[in-house]
Every structure is written in structure tokens, then in C-alpha cells.
Amino acid sequence: VSDGYAALAFLRERVPDLILCDAMMPGMNGFELVSLVRATPGTASIPFIFLTALSDRTDFRHGMDLGADDYLSKPWTIDGLLSAIRTRLRRQQEMEARHAEQLRQIGEEVRRSIPQEMLEPLRGIIGYSDVLAQRCQTLGRDYVSELANDIRKTSRGLLRRVQNFEFLLTLATHVD
């Protein structure tokens, strides 16, 4: 694309594998663009390489401090550019593989722990309600009230566990 504003419009439509950007562009410069890209959750992890005529050390440091993954200044070579692209794409793939493994491990942990976490209070609720159903005619009012309170307390504990489970699933599906 021709400038930073066009890049932002493009990024709203598609997510590229990598961004090559000049630091000097009309309208919005590359430094502003990299800041916005890094501040946006959907684009923050896209590899970002500056390809520019700005060769001053302070420009390089500024670009890197804003979140660029690499900074190539003139005179650059095609081999150098291709090497930078390959390196950044490989690093991105490695990071995605690590995140996939972390998600897999979280999923395994959830699958191992959740059934027991849910079954324990559910058994208590069933047990209390069975006593109420089978012996409701012979139980005293105080004992029925006590069982009802135990059912309420156990149900709320189960609800908390289900909500925690939902929270873990939300975290697992939004790991970046």
C-alpha cells in the first residue's frame, strides 16, 4: 500500500504474514504505523520490518523501541531482505507452535481436572435431594431447612467451578 492510512485500512480487511514498511511515508509515517500495529490485539504479533533510507542510529533505535522486529536501512540487498523475512517468519511459526502447545497443555489440564471438580459437588446435591425426596414426610422442618441450605451452598460452589471453567476456556482460546 502507499501510506500508513492505507496500511491501516488494509489491516482491517486482512492480516498479512509480515509487514514491510518504510519509515518515511506521506500522511502517517512508519513509526506511527508500527505503534498502532503493536497496540492492536489482532495485529500486534505480525512481524514488522522497516525497509528505509533512514540510517541514523537514533532512527534505528526508535523503530526497534516501538516494536519493529527488524530495521534494514540503505544500502540493503535482496539477500539481506530475504534473510530478514525468512528469520521473522520462522520465528513467528515457532511462536505459534509454542502457543499451540500451551493451549494443548491447558486443554489437557482442564480435561483432567474439570470432571472431578464438577462431579464432587453434583454428587452432594443429588445425595441431599434424594434424602429430601425419599423422606420428606418424616423429616422435621429444621432438618429440611438444613438440607436445603446444604443444597444451595453446594450448588453455588458448583456454579463457581463452572464459571471458573468458562474463564479458563476463554483464556485458552485467547492466548496470543
JSON list of N, CA and C in Angstrom, two decimals, residues 58-95:
[
{"chain": "A", "resi": 58, "resn": "THR", "atom": "N", "xyz": [19.77, 6.66, 15.86]},
{"chain": "A", "resi": 58, "resn": "THR", "atom": "CA", "xyz": [18.60, 7.04, 16.67]},
{"chain": "A", "resi": 58, "resn": "THR", "atom": "C", "xyz": [17.30, 6.63, 15.99]},
{"chain": "A", "resi": 59, "resn": "ASP", "atom": "N", "xyz": [17.25, 6.69, 14.64]},
{"chain": "A", "resi": 59, "resn": "ASP", "atom": "CA", "xyz": [16.06, 6.23, 13.92]},
{"chain": "A", "resi": 59, "resn": "ASP", "atom": "C", "xyz": [15.90, 4.72, 14.10]},
{"chain": "A", "resi": 60, "resn": "PHE", "atom": "N", "xyz": [17.03, 3.99, 13.96]},
{"chain": "A", "resi": 60, "resn": "PHE", "atom": "CA", "xyz": [17.01, 2.54, 14.16]},
{"chain": "A", "resi": 60, "resn": "PHE", "atom": "C", "xyz": [16.49, 2.21, 15.56]},
{"chain": "A", "resi": 61, "resn": "ARG", "atom": "N", "xyz": [17.07, 2.85, 16.57]},
{"chain": "A", "resi": 61, "resn": "ARG", "atom": "CA", "xyz": [16.68, 2.57, 17.96]},
{"chain": "A", "resi": 61, "resn": "ARG", "atom": "C", "xyz": [15.22, 2.92, 18.18]},
{"chain": "A", "resi": 62, "resn": "HIS", "atom": "N", "xyz": [14.76, 4.04, 17.61]},
{"chain": "A", "resi": 62, "resn": "HIS", "atom": "CA", "xyz": [13.36, 4.46, 17.76]},
{"chain": "A", "resi": 62, "resn": "HIS", "atom": "C", "xyz": [12.42, 3.41, 17.17]},
{"chain": "A", "resi": 63, "resn": "GLY", "atom": "N", "xyz": [12.72, 2.93, 15.96]},
{"chain": "A", "resi": 63, "resn": "GLY", "atom": "CA", "xyz": [11.90, 1.91, 15.32]},
{"chain": "A", "resi": 63, "resn": "GLY", "atom": "C", "xyz": [11.85, 0.62, 16.13]},
{"chain": "A", "resi": 64, "resn": "MET", "atom": "N", "xyz": [13.00, 0.21, 16.64]},
{"chain": "A", "resi": 64, "resn": "MET", "atom": "CA", "xyz": [13.04, -1.02, 17.43]},
{"chain": "A", "resi": 64, "resn": "MET", "atom": "C", "xyz": [12.31, -0.84, 18.76]},
{"chain": "A", "resi": 65, "resn": "ASP", "atom": "N", "xyz": [12.48, 0.32, 19.38]},
{"chain": "A", "resi": 65, "resn": "ASP", "atom": "CA", "xyz": [11.79, 0.59, 20.65]},
{"chain": "A", "resi": 65, "resn": "ASP", "atom": "C", "xyz": [10.27, 0.59, 20.49]},
{"chain": "A", "resi": 66, "resn": "LEU", "atom": "N", "xyz": [9.80, 0.98, 19.31]},
{"chain": "A", "resi": 66, "resn": "LEU", "atom": "CA", "xyz": [8.35, 1.00, 19.06]},
{"chain": "A", "resi": 66, "resn": "LEU", "atom": "C", "xyz": [7.80, -0.39, 18.73]},
{"chain": "A", "resi": 67, "resn": "GLY", "atom": "N", "xyz": [8.68, -1.36, 18.52]},
{"chain": "A", "resi": 67, "resn": "GLY", "atom": "CA", "xyz": [8.20, -2.72, 18.32]},
{"chain": "A", "resi": 67, "resn": "GLY", "atom": "C", "xyz": [8.55, -3.35, 16.99]},
{"chain": "A", "resi": 68, "resn": "ALA", "atom": "N", "xyz": [9.38, -2.70, 16.18]},
{"chain": "A", "resi": 68, "resn": "ALA", "atom": "CA", "xyz": [9.79, -3.34, 14.92]},
{"chain": "A", "resi": 68, "resn": "ALA", "atom": "C", "xyz": [10.61, -4.59, 15.23]},
{"chain": "A", "resi": 69, "resn": "ASP", "atom": "N", "xyz": [10.49, -5.58, 14.38]},
{"chain": "A", "resi": 69, "resn": "ASP", "atom": "CA", "xyz": [11.26, -6.81, 14.55]},
{"chain": "A", "resi": 69, "resn": "ASP", "atom": "C", "xyz": [12.62, -6.72, 13.89]},
{"chain": "A", "resi": 70, "resn": "ASP", "atom": "N", "xyz": [12.72, -5.87, 12.87]},
{"chain": "A", "resi": 70, "resn": "ASP", "atom": "CA", "xyz": [14.00, -5.69, 12.17]},
{"chain": "A", "resi": 70, "resn": "ASP", "atom": "C", "xyz": [13.98, -4.31, 11.53]},
{"chain": "A", "resi": 71, "resn": "TYR", "atom": "N", "xyz": [15.16, -3.82, 11.19]},
{"chain": "A", "resi": 71, "resn": "TYR", "atom": "CA", "xyz": [15.30, -2.48, 10.63]},
{"chain": "A", "resi": 71, "resn": "TYR", "atom": "C", "xyz": [16.43, -2.53, 9.61]},
{"chain": "A", "resi": 72, "resn": "LEU", "atom": "N", "xyz": [16.08, -2.50, 8.35]},
{"chain": "A", "resi": 72, "resn": "LEU", "atom": "CA", "xyz": [17.07, -2.54, 7.29]},
{"chain": "A", "resi": 72, "resn": "LEU", "atom": "C", "xyz": [17.15, -1.16, 6.64]},
{"chain": "A", "resi": 73, "resn": "SER", "atom": "N", "xyz": [18.33, -0.57, 6.64]},
{"chain": "A", "resi": 73, "resn": "SER", "atom": "CA", "xyz": [18.49, 0.74, 6.02]},
{"chain": "A", "resi": 73, "resn": "SER", "atom": "C", "xyz": [19.38, 0.60, 4.79]},
{"chain": "A", "resi": 74, "resn": "LYS", "atom": "N", "xyz": [19.28, 1.59, 3.89]},
{"chain": "A", "resi": 74, "resn": "LYS", "atom": "CA", "xyz": [20.07, 1.57, 2.66]},
{"chain": "A", "resi": 74, "resn": "LYS", "atom": "C", "xyz": [21.54, 1.68, 3.00]},
{"chain": "A", "resi": 75, "resn": "PRO", "atom": "N", "xyz": [22.38, 1.05, 2.31]},
{"chain": "A", "resi": 75, "resn": "PRO", "atom": "CA", "xyz": [22.09, 0.18, 1.17]},
{"chain": "A", "resi": 75, "resn": "PRO", "atom": "C", "xyz": [21.78, -1.23, 1.66]},
{"chain": "A", "resi": 76, "resn": "TRP", "atom": "N", "xyz": [20.62, -1.75, 1.35]},
{"chain": "A", "resi": 76, "resn": "TRP", "atom": "CA", "xyz": [20.27, -3.12, 1.70]},
{"chain": "A", "resi": 76, "resn": "TRP", "atom": "C", "xyz": [20.33, -3.96, 0.43]},
{"chain": "A", "resi": 77, "resn": "THR", "atom": "N", "xyz": [20.42, -5.27, 0.63]},
{"chain": "A", "resi": 77, "resn": "THR", "atom": "CA", "xyz": [20.48, -6.18, -0.51]},
{"chain": "A", "resi": 77, "resn": "THR", "atom": "C", "xyz": [19.26, -7.09, -0.50]},
{"chain": "A", "resi": 78, "resn": "ILE", "atom": "N", "xyz": [18.96, -7.65, -1.65]},
{"chain": "A", "resi": 78, "resn": "ILE", "atom": "CA", "xyz": [17.86, -8.60, -1.75]},
{"chain": "A", "resi": 78, "resn": "ILE", "atom": "C", "xyz": [18.13, -9.79, -0.83]},
{"chain": "A", "resi": 79, "resn": "ASP", "atom": "N", "xyz": [19.36, -10.28, -0.83]},
{"chain": "A", "resi": 79, "resn": "ASP", "atom": "CA", "xyz": [19.70, -11.41, 0.05]},
{"chain": "A", "resi": 79, "resn": "ASP", "atom": "C", "xyz": [19.48, -11.05, 1.51]},
{"chain": "A", "resi": 80, "resn": "GLY", "atom": "N", "xyz": [19.88, -9.85, 1.90]},
{"chain": "A", "resi": 80, "resn": "GLY", "atom": "CA", "xyz": [19.67, -9.42, 3.28]},
{"chain": "A", "resi": 80, "resn": "GLY", "atom": "C", "xyz": [18.20, -9.30, 3.62]},
{"chain": "A", "resi": 81, "resn": "LEU", "atom": "N", "xyz": [17.43, -8.77, 2.68]},
{"chain": "A", "resi": 81, "resn": "LEU", "atom": "CA", "xyz": [15.98, -8.64, 2.89]},
{"chain": "A", "resi": 81, "resn": "LEU", "atom": "C", "xyz": [15.32, -10.01, 3.00]},
{"chain": "A", "resi": 82, "resn": "LEU", "atom": "N", "xyz": [15.66, -10.91, 2.09]},
{"chain": "A", "resi": 82, "resn": "LEU", "atom": "CA", "xyz": [15.07, -12.26, 2.13]},
{"chain": "A", "resi": 82, "resn": "LEU", "atom": "C", "xyz": [15.47, -12.99, 3.40]},
{"chain": "A", "resi": 83, "resn": "SER", "atom": "N", "xyz": [16.70, -12.80, 3.84]},
{"chain": "A", "resi": 83, "resn": "SER", "atom": "CA", "xyz": [17.14, -13.43, 5.10]},
{"chain": "A", "resi": 83, "resn": "SER", "atom": "C", "xyz": [16.33, -12.89, 6.28]},
{"chain": "A", "resi": 84, "resn": "ALA", "atom": "N", "xyz": [16.11, -11.58, 6.32]},
{"chain": "A", "resi": 84, "resn": "ALA", "atom": "CA", "xyz": [15.32, -10.98, 7.41]},
{"chain": "A", "resi": 84, "resn": "ALA", "atom": "C", "xyz": [13.89, -11.51, 7.39]},
{"chain": "A", "resi": 85, "resn": "ILE", "atom": "N", "xyz": [13.32, -11.61, 6.19]},
{"chain": "A", "resi": 85, "resn": "ILE", "atom": "CA", "xyz": [11.95, -12.12, 6.06]},
{"chain": "A", "resi": 85, "resn": "ILE", "atom": "C", "xyz": [11.87, -13.57, 6.54]},
{"chain": "A", "resi": 86, "resn": "ARG", "atom": "N", "xyz": [12.79, -14.40, 6.06]},
{"chain": "A", "resi": 86, "resn": "ARG", "atom": "CA", "xyz": [12.79, -15.82, 6.48]},
{"chain": "A", "resi": 86, "resn": "ARG", "atom": "C", "xyz": [12.94, -15.95, 8.00]},
{"chain": "A", "resi": 87, "resn": "THR", "atom": "N", "xyz": [13.85, -15.17, 8.56]},
{"chain": "A", "resi": 87, "resn": "THR", "atom": "CA", "xyz": [14.07, -15.22, 10.01]},
{"chain": "A", "resi": 87, "resn": "THR", "atom": "C", "xyz": [12.81, -14.84, 10.77]},
{"chain": "A", "resi": 88, "resn": "ARG", "atom": "N", "xyz": [12.16, -13.76, 10.37]},
{"chain": "A", "resi": 88, "resn": "ARG", "atom": "CA", "xyz": [10.96, -13.30, 11.07]},
{"chain": "A", "resi": 88, "resn": "ARG", "atom": "C", "xyz": [9.80, -14.29, 10.91]},
{"chain": "A", "resi": 89, "resn": "LEU", "atom": "N", "xyz": [9.64, -14.84, 9.72]},
{"chain": "A", "resi": 89, "resn": "LEU", "atom": "CA", "xyz": [8.56, -15.82, 9.51]},
{"chain": "A", "resi": 89, "resn": "LEU", "atom": "C", "xyz": [8.82, -17.10, 10.28]},
{"chain": "A", "resi": 90, "resn": "ARG", "atom": "N", "xyz": [10.06, -17.53, 10.33]},
{"chain": "A", "resi": 90, "resn": "ARG", "atom": "CA", "xyz": [10.40, -18.73, 11.11]},
{"chain": "A", "resi": 90, "resn": "ARG", "atom": "C", "xyz": [10.14, -18.49, 12.60]},
{"chain": "A", "resi": 91, "resn": "ARG", "atom": "N", "xyz": [10.55, -17.33, 13.08]},
{"chain": "A", "resi": 91, "resn": "ARG", "atom": "CA", "xyz": [10.32, -17.01, 14.49]},
{"chain": "A", "resi": 91, "resn": "ARG", "atom": "C", "xyz": [8.82, -16.96, 14.79]},
{"chain": "A", "resi": 92, "resn": "GLN", "atom": "N", "xyz": [8.03, -16.40, 13.87]},
{"chain": "A", "resi": 92, "resn": "GLN", "atom": "CA", "xyz": [6.58, -16.35, 14.04]},
{"chain": "A", "resi": 92, "resn": "GLN", "atom": "C", "xyz": [5.99, -17.76, 14.10]},
{"chain": "A", "resi": 93, "resn": "GLN", "atom": "N", "xyz": [6.45, -18.64, 13.22]},
{"chain": "A", "resi": 93, "resn": "GLN", "atom": "CA", "xyz": [5.96, -20.03, 13.24]},
{"chain": "A", "resi": 93, "resn": "GLN", "atom": "C", "xyz": [6.33, -20.72, 14.55]},
{"chain": "A", "resi": 94, "resn": "GLU", "atom": "N", "xyz": [7.54, -20.48, 15.03]},
{"chain": "A", "resi": 94, "resn": "GLU", "atom": "CA", "xyz": [7.97, -21.08, 16.30]},
{"chain": "A", "resi": 94, "resn": "GLU", "atom": "C", "xyz": [7.10, -20.58, 17.45]},
{"chain": "A", "resi": 95, "resn": "MET", "atom": "N", "xyz": [6.80, -19.29, 17.44]},
{"chain": "A", "resi": 95, "resn": "MET", "atom": "CA", "xyz": [5.97, -18.72, 18.49]},
{"chain": "A", "resi": 95, "resn": "MET", "atom": "C", "xyz": [4.56, -19.30, 18.42]}
]
